Short mmCIF file of C-alpha atoms in Angstrom, two decimals:
data_model
loop_
_atom_site.label_atom_id
_atom_site.label_comp_id
_atom_site.label_asym_id
_atom_site.label_seq_id
_atom_site.Cartn_x
_atom_site.Cartn_y
_atom_site.Cartn_z
CA UNK N 1 -60.59 67.20 126.43
CA UNK N 2 -63.43 69.47 127.44
CA UNK N 3 -61.61 71.93 129.64
CA UNK N 4 -59.83 74.97 128.97
CA UNK N 5 -56.75 74.35 126.63
CA UNK N 6 -54.09 75.21 128.69
CA UNK N 7 -55.74 72.36 131.32
CA UNK N 8 -55.70 70.00 128.28
CA UNK N 9 -51.98 71.21 127.79
CA UNK N 10 -50.93 70.12 131.11
CA UNK N 11 -53.12 66.84 131.21
CA UNK N 12 -51.59 65.52 127.93
CA UNK N 13 -48.22 67.21 127.74
CA UNK N 14 -47.22 66.54 131.32
CA UNK N 15 -49.45 64.25 133.63
CA UNK N 16 -50.98 61.92 130.95
CA UNK N 17 -47.93 60.85 129.30
CA UNK N 18 -45.41 60.98 132.11
CA UNK N 19 -47.33 58.86 134.60
CA UNK N 20 -48.08 55.95 132.90
CA UNK N 21 -44.34 55.74 130.84
CA UNK N 22 -42.64 56.96 134.11
CA UNK N 23 -44.37 53.88 135.72
CA UNK N 24 -43.17 51.33 132.78
CA UNK N 25 -39.50 52.97 133.07
CA UNK N 26 -39.52 52.61 136.75
CA UNK N 27 -40.87 49.02 136.64
CA UNK N 28 -37.97 48.20 134.29
CA UNK N 29 -36.60 45.64 136.27
CA UNK N 30 -39.75 43.74 136.75
CA UNK N 31 -40.13 43.66 132.89
CA UNK N 32 -36.87 42.23 132.13
CA UNK N 33 -37.76 39.29 134.09
CA UNK N 34 -39.86 38.02 131.01
CA UNK N 35 -38.97 38.58 127.62
CA UNK N 36 -42.69 37.58 126.57
CA UNK N 37 -44.00 40.42 128.72
CA UNK N 38 -41.51 43.03 126.84
CA UNK N 39 -42.76 41.51 123.63
CA UNK N 40 -46.47 42.43 124.39
CA UNK N 41 -45.43 45.63 125.33
CA UNK N 42 -43.69 46.27 122.28
CA UNK N 43 -46.62 45.00 120.41
CA UNK N 44 -48.90 47.00 122.31
CA UNK N 45 -46.87 49.93 122.32
CA UNK N 46 -46.58 49.89 117.96
CA UNK N 47 -50.14 49.09 117.77
CA UNK N 48 -51.27 51.87 120.26
CA UNK N 49 -48.84 54.00 117.73
CA UNK N 50 -50.39 53.00 114.35
CA UNK N 51 -54.00 53.20 115.40
CA UNK N 52 -54.49 56.19 117.54
CA UNK N 53 -52.35 57.75 114.52
CA UNK N 54 -55.20 56.72 112.30
CA UNK N 55 -57.99 57.83 114.21
CA UNK N 56 -56.38 61.00 114.99
CA UNK N 57 -56.44 61.76 111.02
CA UNK N 58 -60.69 61.81 110.88
CA UNK N 59 -61.14 63.82 113.61
CA UNK N 60 -62.91 67.30 113.23
CA UNK N 61 -61.70 69.03 116.83
CA UNK N 62 -58.65 70.85 116.80
CA UNK N 63 -57.83 69.64 120.34
CA UNK N 64 -58.80 65.66 119.42
CA UNK N 65 -56.39 65.76 116.69
CA UNK N 66 -53.61 66.96 119.07
CA UNK N 67 -55.03 64.72 121.83
CA UNK N 68 -54.73 61.51 119.34
CA UNK N 69 -51.44 62.32 118.23
CA UNK N 70 -50.26 62.41 122.09
CA UNK N 71 -51.87 58.63 122.38
CA UNK N 72 -49.74 57.99 119.44
CA UNK N 73 -46.68 59.38 120.86
CA UNK N 74 -47.35 57.26 123.96
CA UNK N 75 -47.45 54.00 121.33
CA UNK N 76 -43.92 55.23 120.68
CA UNK N 77 -42.83 55.55 123.94
CA UNK N 78 -44.19 52.15 125.32
CA UNK N 79 -42.60 50.46 122.20
CA UNK N 80 -39.17 51.49 122.75
CA UNK N 81 -39.93 50.59 126.21
CA UNK N 82 -40.52 46.96 125.09
CA UNK N 83 -37.15 46.87 123.53
CA UNK N 84 -35.52 47.71 126.73
CA UNK N 85 -34.62 51.05 126.00
CA UNK N 86 -36.02 52.99 128.99
CA UNK N 87 -33.31 55.85 128.34
CA UNK N 88 -34.79 56.58 124.85
CA UNK N 89 -38.56 56.47 126.24
CA UNK N 90 -37.65 59.16 128.65
CA UNK N 91 -35.72 61.10 126.13
CA UNK N 92 -38.98 61.10 123.91
CA UNK N 93 -41.01 61.65 127.01
CA UNK N 94 -39.29 65.07 127.25
CA UNK N 95 -39.22 65.80 123.72
CA UNK N 96 -42.85 65.19 123.32
CA UNK N 97 -43.82 67.60 126.42
CA UNK N 98 -42.11 70.49 124.71
CA UNK N 99 -43.54 69.97 121.14
CA UNK N 100 -46.88 68.98 122.32
CA UNK N 101 -47.32 72.04 124.93
CA UNK N 102 -46.59 74.40 121.98
CA UNK N 103 -49.11 72.67 120.01
CA UNK N 104 -51.69 72.84 122.79
CA UNK N 105 -50.68 76.33 123.62
CA UNK N 106 -50.75 77.51 120.07
CA UNK N 107 -54.34 75.88 119.46
CA UNK N 108 -55.64 77.64 122.52
CA UNK N 109 -54.55 80.91 120.88
CA UNK N 110 -56.37 79.55 117.63
CA UNK N 111 -59.54 78.86 119.34
CA UNK N 112 -59.68 81.99 121.28
CA UNK N 113 -58.69 84.03 118.19
CA UNK N 114 -61.69 82.61 116.45
CA UNK N 115 -64.32 83.29 119.11
CA UNK N 116 -64.20 79.86 120.81
CA UNK N 117 -64.21 77.60 117.38
CA UNK N 118 -62.47 74.64 117.35
CA UNK N 119 -64.28 72.87 114.16
CA UNK N 120 -60.91 72.41 111.89
CA UNK N 121 -63.64 72.51 108.86
CA UNK N 122 -64.74 75.96 109.59
CA UNK N 123 -61.00 77.12 110.11
CA UNK N 124 -58.68 78.32 107.21
CA UNK N 125 -56.66 81.29 106.30
CA UNK N 126 -54.98 81.59 109.62
CA UNK N 127 -51.63 83.00 108.24
CA UNK N 128 -53.37 86.15 107.78
CA UNK N 129 -55.42 86.32 110.90
CA UNK N 130 -52.94 85.09 113.38
CA UNK N 131 -49.95 84.70 111.97
CA UNK N 132 -47.76 83.83 115.21
CA UNK N 133 -49.90 81.28 116.06
CA UNK N 134 -49.50 79.71 112.62
CA UNK N 135 -46.00 79.82 112.53
CA UNK N 136 -45.81 77.94 116.16
CA UNK N 137 -48.25 75.30 115.11
CA UNK N 138 -46.47 74.75 111.67
CA UNK N 139 -42.95 74.25 114.29
CA UNK N 140 -45.04 72.04 116.36
CA UNK N 141 -45.98 70.25 113.94
CA UNK N 142 -42.72 69.68 111.74
CA UNK N 143 -41.01 68.67 115.34
CA UNK N 144 -44.12 66.14 116.03
CA UNK N 145 -43.74 64.27 112.53
CA UNK N 146 -39.78 64.11 113.03
CA UNK N 147 -38.49 66.89 110.88
CA UNK N 148 -34.85 66.95 110.67
CA UNK N 149 -32.97 69.18 112.83
CA UNK N 150 -36.02 69.76 115.50
CA UNK N 151 -36.39 67.78 118.67
CA UNK N 152 -38.95 65.28 117.50
CA UNK N 153 -36.23 63.88 114.77
CA UNK N 154 -33.68 62.84 117.25
CA UNK N 155 -36.07 60.73 119.53
CA UNK N 156 -37.85 59.02 116.74
CA UNK N 157 -35.12 58.56 114.73
CA UNK N 158 -33.53 56.93 117.77
CA UNK N 159 -36.47 54.70 118.29
CA UNK N 160 -36.63 53.28 114.84
CA UNK N 161 -32.87 53.09 114.70
CA UNK N 162 -32.87 50.50 117.52
CA UNK N 163 -35.86 48.98 116.54
CA UNK N 164 -34.14 47.88 113.55
CA UNK N 165 -31.00 47.04 115.18
CA UNK N 166 -32.41 44.99 117.57
CA UNK N 167 -32.58 42.28 114.77
CA UNK N 168 -35.76 40.35 115.86
CA UNK N 169 -39.38 40.16 114.62
CA UNK N 170 -40.65 42.66 117.24
CA UNK N 171 -38.13 45.19 115.93
CA UNK N 172 -38.88 44.82 112.37
#
């Protein structure tokens, strides 16, 4: 969090996200031996997605908002792993890496362009000051929330469809 923005982008979009989720995916043979463990994994993932997104709503630092949204996306990945859909989890990892890297690198441009200012309360009118960075953050944010025809839509929609198709309490 306290490092330069390109370092934050590398840590959050690659190392941090891929390590934990990839470990869960690689250990899937162990998880499949116990339905109760899969239920715990799904519940923890769903709670993580909800609570991290809720905490991110109340942050004032640009990089912290993006970092909490990363934690929320980790919840989605772990949730769908608990539903035994490891390939969809890996698909969301790949999609997430793309739009999260776009967000972090664009945030770095904004922070640099505003003389190292990271407080969202002091930002405004970025469309006129940094139009390209504004558009890139807009595209990354739309992908993050799952806007149709952007990368986040396909993986998040697939996660939600699989959850509903499970027809059990955890999926619901």
